[in-house]
N, CA and C of each residue as an Amber inpcrd file, in Angstrom:
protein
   483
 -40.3130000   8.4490000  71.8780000 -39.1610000   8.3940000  72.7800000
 -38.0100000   7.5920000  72.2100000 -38.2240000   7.2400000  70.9330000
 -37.1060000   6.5010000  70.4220000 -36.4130000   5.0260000  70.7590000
 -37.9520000   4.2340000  71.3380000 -37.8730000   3.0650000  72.0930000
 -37.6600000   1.9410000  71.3800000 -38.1220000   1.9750000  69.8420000
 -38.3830000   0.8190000  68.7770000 -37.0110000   0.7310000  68.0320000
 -36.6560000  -0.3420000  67.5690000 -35.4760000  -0.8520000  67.0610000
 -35.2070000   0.3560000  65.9620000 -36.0810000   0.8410000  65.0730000
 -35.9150000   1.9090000  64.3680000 -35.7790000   3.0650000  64.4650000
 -36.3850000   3.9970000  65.3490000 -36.0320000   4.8560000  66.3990000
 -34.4570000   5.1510000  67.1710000 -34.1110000   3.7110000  67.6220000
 -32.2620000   3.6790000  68.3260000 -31.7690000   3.6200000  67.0150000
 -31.8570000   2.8300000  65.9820000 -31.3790000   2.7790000  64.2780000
 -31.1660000   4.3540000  63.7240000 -32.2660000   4.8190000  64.0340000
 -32.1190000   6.8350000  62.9770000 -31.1820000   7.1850000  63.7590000
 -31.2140000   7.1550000  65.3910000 -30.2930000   7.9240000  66.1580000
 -28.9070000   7.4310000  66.3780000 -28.4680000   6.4420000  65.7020000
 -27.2420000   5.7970000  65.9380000 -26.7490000   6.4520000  64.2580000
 -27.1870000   6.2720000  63.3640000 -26.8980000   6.9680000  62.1670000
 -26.8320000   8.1460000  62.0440000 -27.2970000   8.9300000  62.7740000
 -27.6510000  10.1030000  62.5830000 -26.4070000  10.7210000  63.5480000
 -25.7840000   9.8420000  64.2460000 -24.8050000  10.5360000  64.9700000
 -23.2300000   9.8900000  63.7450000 -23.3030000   8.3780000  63.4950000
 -22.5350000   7.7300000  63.0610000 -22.2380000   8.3980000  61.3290000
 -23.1460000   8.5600000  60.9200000 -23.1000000   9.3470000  59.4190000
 -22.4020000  10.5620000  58.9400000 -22.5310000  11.6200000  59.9480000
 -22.1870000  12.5730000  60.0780000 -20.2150000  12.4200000  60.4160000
 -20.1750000  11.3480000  61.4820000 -19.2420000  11.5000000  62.0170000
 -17.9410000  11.1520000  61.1760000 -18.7460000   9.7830000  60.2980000
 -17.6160000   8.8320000  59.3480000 -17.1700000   9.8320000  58.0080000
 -18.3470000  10.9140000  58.0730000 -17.6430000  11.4500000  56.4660000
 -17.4770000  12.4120000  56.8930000 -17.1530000  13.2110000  58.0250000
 -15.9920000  14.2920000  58.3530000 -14.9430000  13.4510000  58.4680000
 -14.6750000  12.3850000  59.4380000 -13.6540000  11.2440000  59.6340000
 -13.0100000  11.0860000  57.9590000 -13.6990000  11.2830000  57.0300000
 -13.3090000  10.8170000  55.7140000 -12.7460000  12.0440000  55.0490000
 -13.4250000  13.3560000  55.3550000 -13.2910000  14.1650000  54.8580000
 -11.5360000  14.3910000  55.0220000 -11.1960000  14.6140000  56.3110000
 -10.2590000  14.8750000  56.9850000  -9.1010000  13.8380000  56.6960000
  -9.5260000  12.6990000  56.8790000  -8.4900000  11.7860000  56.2680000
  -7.8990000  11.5290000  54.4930000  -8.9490000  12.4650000  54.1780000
  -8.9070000  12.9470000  52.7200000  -7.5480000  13.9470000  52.6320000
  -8.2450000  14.9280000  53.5480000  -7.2320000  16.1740000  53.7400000
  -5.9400000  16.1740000  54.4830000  -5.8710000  15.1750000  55.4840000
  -4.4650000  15.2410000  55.8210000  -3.7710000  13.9160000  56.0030000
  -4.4290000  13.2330000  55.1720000  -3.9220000  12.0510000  54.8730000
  -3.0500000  11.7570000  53.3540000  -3.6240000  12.0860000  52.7000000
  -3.6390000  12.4660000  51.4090000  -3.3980000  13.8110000  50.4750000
  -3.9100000  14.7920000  51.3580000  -3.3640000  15.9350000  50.4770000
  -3.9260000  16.0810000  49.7820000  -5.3660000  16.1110000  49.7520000
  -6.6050000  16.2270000  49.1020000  -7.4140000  17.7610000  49.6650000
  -6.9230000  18.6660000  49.2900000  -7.5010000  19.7850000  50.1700000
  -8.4770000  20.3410000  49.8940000  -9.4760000  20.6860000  50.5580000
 -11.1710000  20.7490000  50.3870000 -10.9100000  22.4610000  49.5550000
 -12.1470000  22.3640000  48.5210000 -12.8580000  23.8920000  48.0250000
 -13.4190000  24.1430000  48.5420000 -13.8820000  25.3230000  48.2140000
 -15.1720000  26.3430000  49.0120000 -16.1490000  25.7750000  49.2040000
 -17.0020000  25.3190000  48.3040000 -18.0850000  24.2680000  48.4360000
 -17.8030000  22.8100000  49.2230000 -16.7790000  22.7540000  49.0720000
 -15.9930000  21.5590000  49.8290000 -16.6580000  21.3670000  51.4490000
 -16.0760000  22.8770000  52.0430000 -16.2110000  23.4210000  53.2630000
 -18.0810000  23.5630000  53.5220000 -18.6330000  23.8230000  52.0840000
 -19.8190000  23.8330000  52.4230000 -21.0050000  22.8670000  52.9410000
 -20.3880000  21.4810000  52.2280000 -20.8410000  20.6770000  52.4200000
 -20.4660000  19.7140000  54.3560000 -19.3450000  20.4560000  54.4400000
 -19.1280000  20.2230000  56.0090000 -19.9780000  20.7360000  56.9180000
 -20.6250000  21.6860000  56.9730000 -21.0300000  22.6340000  57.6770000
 -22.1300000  21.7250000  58.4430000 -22.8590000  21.3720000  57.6660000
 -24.4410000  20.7690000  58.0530000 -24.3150000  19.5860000  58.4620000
 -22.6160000  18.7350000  58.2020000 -22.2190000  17.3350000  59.2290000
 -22.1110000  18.1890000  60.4800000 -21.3630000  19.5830000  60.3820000
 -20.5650000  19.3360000  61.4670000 -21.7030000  20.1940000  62.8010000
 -22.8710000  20.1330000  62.2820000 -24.5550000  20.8920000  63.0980000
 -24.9710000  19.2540000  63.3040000 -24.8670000  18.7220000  62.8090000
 -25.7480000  17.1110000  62.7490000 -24.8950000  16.3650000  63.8770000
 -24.0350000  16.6310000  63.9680000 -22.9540000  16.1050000  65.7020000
 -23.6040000  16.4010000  66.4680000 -23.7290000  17.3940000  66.8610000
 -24.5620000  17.7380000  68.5670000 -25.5930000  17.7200000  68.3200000
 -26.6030000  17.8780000  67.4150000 -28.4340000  17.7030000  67.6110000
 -27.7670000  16.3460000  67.9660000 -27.5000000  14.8960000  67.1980000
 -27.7720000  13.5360000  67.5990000 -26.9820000  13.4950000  68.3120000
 -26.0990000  14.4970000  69.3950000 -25.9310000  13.6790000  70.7710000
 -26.5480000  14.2960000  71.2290000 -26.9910000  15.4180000  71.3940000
 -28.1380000  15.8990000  72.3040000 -29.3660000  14.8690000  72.3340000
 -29.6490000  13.8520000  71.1750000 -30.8170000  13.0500000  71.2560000
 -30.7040000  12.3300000  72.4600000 -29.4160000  11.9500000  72.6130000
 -28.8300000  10.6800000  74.0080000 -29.6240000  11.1870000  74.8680000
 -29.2380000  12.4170000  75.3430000 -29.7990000  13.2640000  76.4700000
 -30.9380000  13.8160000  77.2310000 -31.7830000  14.4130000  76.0480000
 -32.0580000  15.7650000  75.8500000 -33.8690000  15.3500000  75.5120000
 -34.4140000  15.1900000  75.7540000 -36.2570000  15.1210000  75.2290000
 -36.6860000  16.8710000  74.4840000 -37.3630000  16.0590000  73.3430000
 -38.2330000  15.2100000  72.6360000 -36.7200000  14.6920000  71.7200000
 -36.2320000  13.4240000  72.2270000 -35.1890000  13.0940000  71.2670000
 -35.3000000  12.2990000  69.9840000 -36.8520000  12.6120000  69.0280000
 -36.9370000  12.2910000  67.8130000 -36.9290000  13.8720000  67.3850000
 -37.2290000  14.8130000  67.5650000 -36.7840000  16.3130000  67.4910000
 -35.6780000  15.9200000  67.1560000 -34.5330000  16.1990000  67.8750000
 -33.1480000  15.7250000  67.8890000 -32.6450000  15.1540000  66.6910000
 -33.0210000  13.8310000  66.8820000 -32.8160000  13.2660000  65.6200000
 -33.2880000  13.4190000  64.2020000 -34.3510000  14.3230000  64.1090000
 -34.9430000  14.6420000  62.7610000 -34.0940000  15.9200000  62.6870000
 -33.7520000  16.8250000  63.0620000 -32.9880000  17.6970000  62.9340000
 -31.4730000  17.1810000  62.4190000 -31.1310000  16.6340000  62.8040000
 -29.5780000  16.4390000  62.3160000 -29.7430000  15.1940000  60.9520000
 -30.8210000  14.5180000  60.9820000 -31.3140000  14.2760000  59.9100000
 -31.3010000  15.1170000  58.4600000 -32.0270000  16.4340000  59.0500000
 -32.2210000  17.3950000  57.9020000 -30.9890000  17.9680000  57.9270000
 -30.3290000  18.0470000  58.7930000 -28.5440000  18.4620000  58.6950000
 -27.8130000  17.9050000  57.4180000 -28.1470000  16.0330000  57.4590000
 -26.8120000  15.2660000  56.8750000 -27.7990000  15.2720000  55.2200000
 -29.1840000  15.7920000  55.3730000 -29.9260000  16.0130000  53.7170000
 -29.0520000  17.0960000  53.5180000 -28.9440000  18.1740000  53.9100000
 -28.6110000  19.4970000  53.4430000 -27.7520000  18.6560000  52.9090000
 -26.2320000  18.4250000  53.8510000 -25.0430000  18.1300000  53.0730000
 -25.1790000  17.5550000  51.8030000 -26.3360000  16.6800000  51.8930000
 -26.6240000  15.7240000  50.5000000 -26.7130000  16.5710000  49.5880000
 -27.3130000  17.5160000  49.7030000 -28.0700000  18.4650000  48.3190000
 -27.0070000  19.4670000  47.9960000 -25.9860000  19.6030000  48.9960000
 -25.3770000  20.6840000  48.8150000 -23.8950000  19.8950000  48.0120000
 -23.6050000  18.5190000  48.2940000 -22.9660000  17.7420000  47.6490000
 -23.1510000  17.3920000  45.8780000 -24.8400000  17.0640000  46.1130000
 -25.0570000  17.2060000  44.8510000 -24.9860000  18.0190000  43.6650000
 -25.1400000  19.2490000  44.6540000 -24.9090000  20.9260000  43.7390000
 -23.8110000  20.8410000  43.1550000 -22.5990000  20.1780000  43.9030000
 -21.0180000  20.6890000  44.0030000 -20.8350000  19.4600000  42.3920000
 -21.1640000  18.3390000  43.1110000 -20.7010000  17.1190000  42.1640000
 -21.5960000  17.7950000  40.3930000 -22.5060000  18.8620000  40.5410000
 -23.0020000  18.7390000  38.8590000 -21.9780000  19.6470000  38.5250000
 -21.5530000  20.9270000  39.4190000 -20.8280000  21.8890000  39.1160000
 -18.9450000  21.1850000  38.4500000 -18.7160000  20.3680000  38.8900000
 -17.5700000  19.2980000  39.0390000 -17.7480000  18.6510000  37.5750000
 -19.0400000  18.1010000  37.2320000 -19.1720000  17.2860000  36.2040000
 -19.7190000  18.5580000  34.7790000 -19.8740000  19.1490000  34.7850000
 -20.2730000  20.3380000  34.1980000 -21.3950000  20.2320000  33.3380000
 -22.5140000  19.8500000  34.4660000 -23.8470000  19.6420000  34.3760000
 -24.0710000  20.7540000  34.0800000 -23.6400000  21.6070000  35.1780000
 -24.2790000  23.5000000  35.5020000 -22.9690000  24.7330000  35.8830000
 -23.1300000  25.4480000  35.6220000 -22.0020000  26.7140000  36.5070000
 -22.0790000  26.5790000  38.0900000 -21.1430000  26.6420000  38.1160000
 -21.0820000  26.9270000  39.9640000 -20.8160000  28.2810000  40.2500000
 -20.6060000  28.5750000  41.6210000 -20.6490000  29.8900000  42.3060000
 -19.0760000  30.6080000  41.6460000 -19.3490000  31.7890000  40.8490000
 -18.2610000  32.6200000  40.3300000 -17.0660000  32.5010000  41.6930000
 -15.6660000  32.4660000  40.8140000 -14.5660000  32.2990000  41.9470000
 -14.7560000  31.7340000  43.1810000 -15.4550000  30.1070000  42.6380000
 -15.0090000  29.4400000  43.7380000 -13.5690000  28.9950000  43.8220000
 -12.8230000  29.1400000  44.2880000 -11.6470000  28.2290000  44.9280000
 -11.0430000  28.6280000  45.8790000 -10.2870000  27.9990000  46.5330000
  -9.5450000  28.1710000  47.7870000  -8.2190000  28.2090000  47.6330000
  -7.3210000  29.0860000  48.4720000  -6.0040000  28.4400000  48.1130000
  -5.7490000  27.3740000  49.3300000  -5.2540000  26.1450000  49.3260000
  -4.4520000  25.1080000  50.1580000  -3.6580000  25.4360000  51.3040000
  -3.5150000  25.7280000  52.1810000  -2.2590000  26.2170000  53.3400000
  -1.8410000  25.3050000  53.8710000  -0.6690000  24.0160000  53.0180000
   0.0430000  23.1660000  53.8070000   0.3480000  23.4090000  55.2750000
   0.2680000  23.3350000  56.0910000   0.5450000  22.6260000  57.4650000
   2.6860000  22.4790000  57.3250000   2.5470000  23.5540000  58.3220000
   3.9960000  23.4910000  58.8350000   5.1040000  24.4510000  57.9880000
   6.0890000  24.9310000  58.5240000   7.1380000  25.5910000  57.6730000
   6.5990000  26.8800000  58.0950000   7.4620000  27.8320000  57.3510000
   7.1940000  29.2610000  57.3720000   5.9690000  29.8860000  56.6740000
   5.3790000  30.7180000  57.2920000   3.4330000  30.8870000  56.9270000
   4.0070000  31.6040000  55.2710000   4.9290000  32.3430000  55.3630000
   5.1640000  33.3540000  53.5200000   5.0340000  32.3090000  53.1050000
   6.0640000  31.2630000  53.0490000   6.5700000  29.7380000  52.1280000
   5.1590000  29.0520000  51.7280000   4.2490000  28.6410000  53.0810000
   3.2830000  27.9370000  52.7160000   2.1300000  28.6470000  52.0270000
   2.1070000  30.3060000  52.0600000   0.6650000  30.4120000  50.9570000
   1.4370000  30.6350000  50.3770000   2.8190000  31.0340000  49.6330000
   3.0560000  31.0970000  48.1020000   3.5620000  30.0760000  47.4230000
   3.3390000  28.6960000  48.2060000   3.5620000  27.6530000  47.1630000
   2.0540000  26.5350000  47.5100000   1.1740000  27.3340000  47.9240000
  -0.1170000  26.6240000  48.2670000  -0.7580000  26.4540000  46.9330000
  -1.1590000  25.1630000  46.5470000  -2.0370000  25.5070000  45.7230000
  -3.3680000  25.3980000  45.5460000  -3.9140000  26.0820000  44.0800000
  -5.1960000  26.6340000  44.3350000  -5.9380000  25.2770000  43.9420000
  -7.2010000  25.3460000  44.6880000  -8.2560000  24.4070000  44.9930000
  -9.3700000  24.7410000  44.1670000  -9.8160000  24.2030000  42.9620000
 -10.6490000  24.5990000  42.2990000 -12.3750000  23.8120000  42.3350000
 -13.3420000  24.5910000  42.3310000 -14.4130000  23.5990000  42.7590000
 -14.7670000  23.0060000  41.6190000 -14.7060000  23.4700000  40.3880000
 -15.3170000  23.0430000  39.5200000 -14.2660000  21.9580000  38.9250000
 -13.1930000  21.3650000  39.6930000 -12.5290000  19.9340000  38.8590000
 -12.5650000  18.7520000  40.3560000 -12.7550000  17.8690000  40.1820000
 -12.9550000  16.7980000  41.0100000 -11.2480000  16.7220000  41.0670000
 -10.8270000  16.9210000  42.4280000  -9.4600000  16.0430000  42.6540000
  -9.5270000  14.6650000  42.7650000 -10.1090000  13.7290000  42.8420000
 -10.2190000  11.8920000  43.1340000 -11.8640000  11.8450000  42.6760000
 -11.6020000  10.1550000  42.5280000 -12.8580000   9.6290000  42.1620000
 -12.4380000   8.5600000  42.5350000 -13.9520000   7.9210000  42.6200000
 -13.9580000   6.2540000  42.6220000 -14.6560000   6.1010000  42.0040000
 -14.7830000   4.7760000  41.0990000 -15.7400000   4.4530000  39.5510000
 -16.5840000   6.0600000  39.0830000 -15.7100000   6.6580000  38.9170000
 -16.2250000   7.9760000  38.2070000 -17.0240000   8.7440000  39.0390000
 -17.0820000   8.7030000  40.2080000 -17.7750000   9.3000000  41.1100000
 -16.6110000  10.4560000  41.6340000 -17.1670000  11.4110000  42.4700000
 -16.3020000  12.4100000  42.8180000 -16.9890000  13.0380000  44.5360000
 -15.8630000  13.1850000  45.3220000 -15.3770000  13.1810000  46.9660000
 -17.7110000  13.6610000  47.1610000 -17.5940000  14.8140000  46.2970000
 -19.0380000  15.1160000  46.2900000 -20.3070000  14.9200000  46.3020000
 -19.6870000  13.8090000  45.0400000 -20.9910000  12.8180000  44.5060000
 -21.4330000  11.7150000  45.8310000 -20.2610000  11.2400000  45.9280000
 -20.5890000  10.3650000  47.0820000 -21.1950000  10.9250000  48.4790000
 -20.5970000  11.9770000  48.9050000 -21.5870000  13.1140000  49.7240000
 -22.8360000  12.8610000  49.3020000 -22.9660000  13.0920000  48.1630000
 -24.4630000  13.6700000  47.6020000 -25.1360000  12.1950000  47.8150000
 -24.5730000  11.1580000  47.6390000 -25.2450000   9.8800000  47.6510000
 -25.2660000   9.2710000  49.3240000 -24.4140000   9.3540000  49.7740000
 -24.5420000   9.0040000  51.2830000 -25.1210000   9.6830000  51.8000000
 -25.2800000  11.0540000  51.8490000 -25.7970000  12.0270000  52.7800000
 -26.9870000  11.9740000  52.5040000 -27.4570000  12.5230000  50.8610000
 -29.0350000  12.4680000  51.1020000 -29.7580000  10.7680000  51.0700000
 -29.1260000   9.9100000  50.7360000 -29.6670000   8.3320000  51.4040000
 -30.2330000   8.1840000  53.0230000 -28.6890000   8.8000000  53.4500000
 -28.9330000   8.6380000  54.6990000 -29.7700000   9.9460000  55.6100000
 -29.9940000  10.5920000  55.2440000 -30.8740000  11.6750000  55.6920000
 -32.7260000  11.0510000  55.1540000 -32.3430000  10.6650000  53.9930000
 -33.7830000  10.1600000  53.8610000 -34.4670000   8.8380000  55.1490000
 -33.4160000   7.8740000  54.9150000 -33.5020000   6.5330000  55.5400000
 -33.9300000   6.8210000  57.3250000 -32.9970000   8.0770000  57.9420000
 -33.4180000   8.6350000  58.8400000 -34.4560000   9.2640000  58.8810000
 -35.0870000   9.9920000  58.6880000 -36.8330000  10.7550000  58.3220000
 -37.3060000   9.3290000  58.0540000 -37.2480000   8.1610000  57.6160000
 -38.3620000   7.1410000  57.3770000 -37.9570000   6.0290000  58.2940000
 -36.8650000   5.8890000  59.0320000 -36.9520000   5.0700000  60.3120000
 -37.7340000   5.9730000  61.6690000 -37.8220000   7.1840000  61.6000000
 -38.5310000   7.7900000  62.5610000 -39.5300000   7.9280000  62.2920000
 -40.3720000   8.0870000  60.5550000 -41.6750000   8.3330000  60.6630000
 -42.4030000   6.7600000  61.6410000 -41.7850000   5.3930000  60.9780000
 -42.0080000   4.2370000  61.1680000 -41.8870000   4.4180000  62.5220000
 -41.1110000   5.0440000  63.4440000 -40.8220000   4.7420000  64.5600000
 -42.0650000   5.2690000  65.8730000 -42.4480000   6.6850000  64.9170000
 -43.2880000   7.6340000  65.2440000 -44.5840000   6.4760000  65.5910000
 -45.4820000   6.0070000  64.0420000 -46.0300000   5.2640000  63.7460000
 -46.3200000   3.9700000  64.9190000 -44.9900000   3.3200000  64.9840000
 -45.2270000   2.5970000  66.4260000 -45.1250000   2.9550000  67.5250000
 -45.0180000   4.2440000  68.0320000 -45.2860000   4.7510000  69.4130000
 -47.3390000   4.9050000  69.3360000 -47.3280000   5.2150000  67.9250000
 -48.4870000   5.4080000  67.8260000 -49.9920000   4.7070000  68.4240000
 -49.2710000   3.5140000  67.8920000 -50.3170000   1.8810000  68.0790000
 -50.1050000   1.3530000  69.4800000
């Protein structure tokens, strides 16, 4: 029932994790002018499924269900981050014609896709200490997808005893 300090811990992350790196994503994108690739978008997908399983946990019984689900949500993103960040670092090939074109926000719609530009997956737009928007996905997400699955097994464990 999600009664043990570790248990409220997975489900507060599991809502909070998801939430801070769309929050990031977005402040990436229209803060900055950092506009997401295809894979970009891919790696959103499985934050943006991991929102409502962990508020449905608030609610909703069996709410370690709940929370292991959006758990395996914010792994996907991890793995799917990781895919992006080797494709970026040119570990491996990525998916033929990935890119996106950009559609600045505002003005006349002709103006903004013919001076949009193209979004390529395979070059990192930003980094921090050599890391890339991805990598760090790949490192927060699957951390925190793990850390969640092992505050609930633990949590499981003490409903147990």
């Amino acid at each position: 029932m999600l009664q043990t300090p570790s248990g409220i811990l997975a489900q507060r992350l599991a809502l909070a994790i998801p939430l801070g790196l769309l929050g990031g994503a977005y402040l990436s994108e229209y803060g900055f002018g950092l506009f997401p690739c295809e894979m970009c978008w891919w790696q959103r997908w499985p934050h943006f499924a991991a929102v409502p399983l962990a508020l449905l946990s608030f609610w909703v019984a069996p709410k370690r269900v709940w929370v292991a689900l959006a758990g395996l949500a914010i792994l996907a993103s991890g793995l799917i981050g990781g895919f992006h960040a080797g494709v970026e670092y040119d570990w491996w090939e990525g998916i033929t014609g990935c890119a996106v074109t950009a559609v600045p926000v505002g003005g006349s719609a002709l103006d903004a896709v013919m001076d949009a530009p193209m979004v390529r997956c395979d070059e990192a737009p930003w980094d921090l200490f050599g890391i890339s928007l991805a990598g760090w996905n790949f490192l927060i997400s699957t951390l925190s997808g793990v850390g969640i699955m092992a505050l609930l097994t633990k949590d499981a464990r003490n409903d147990a005893n």
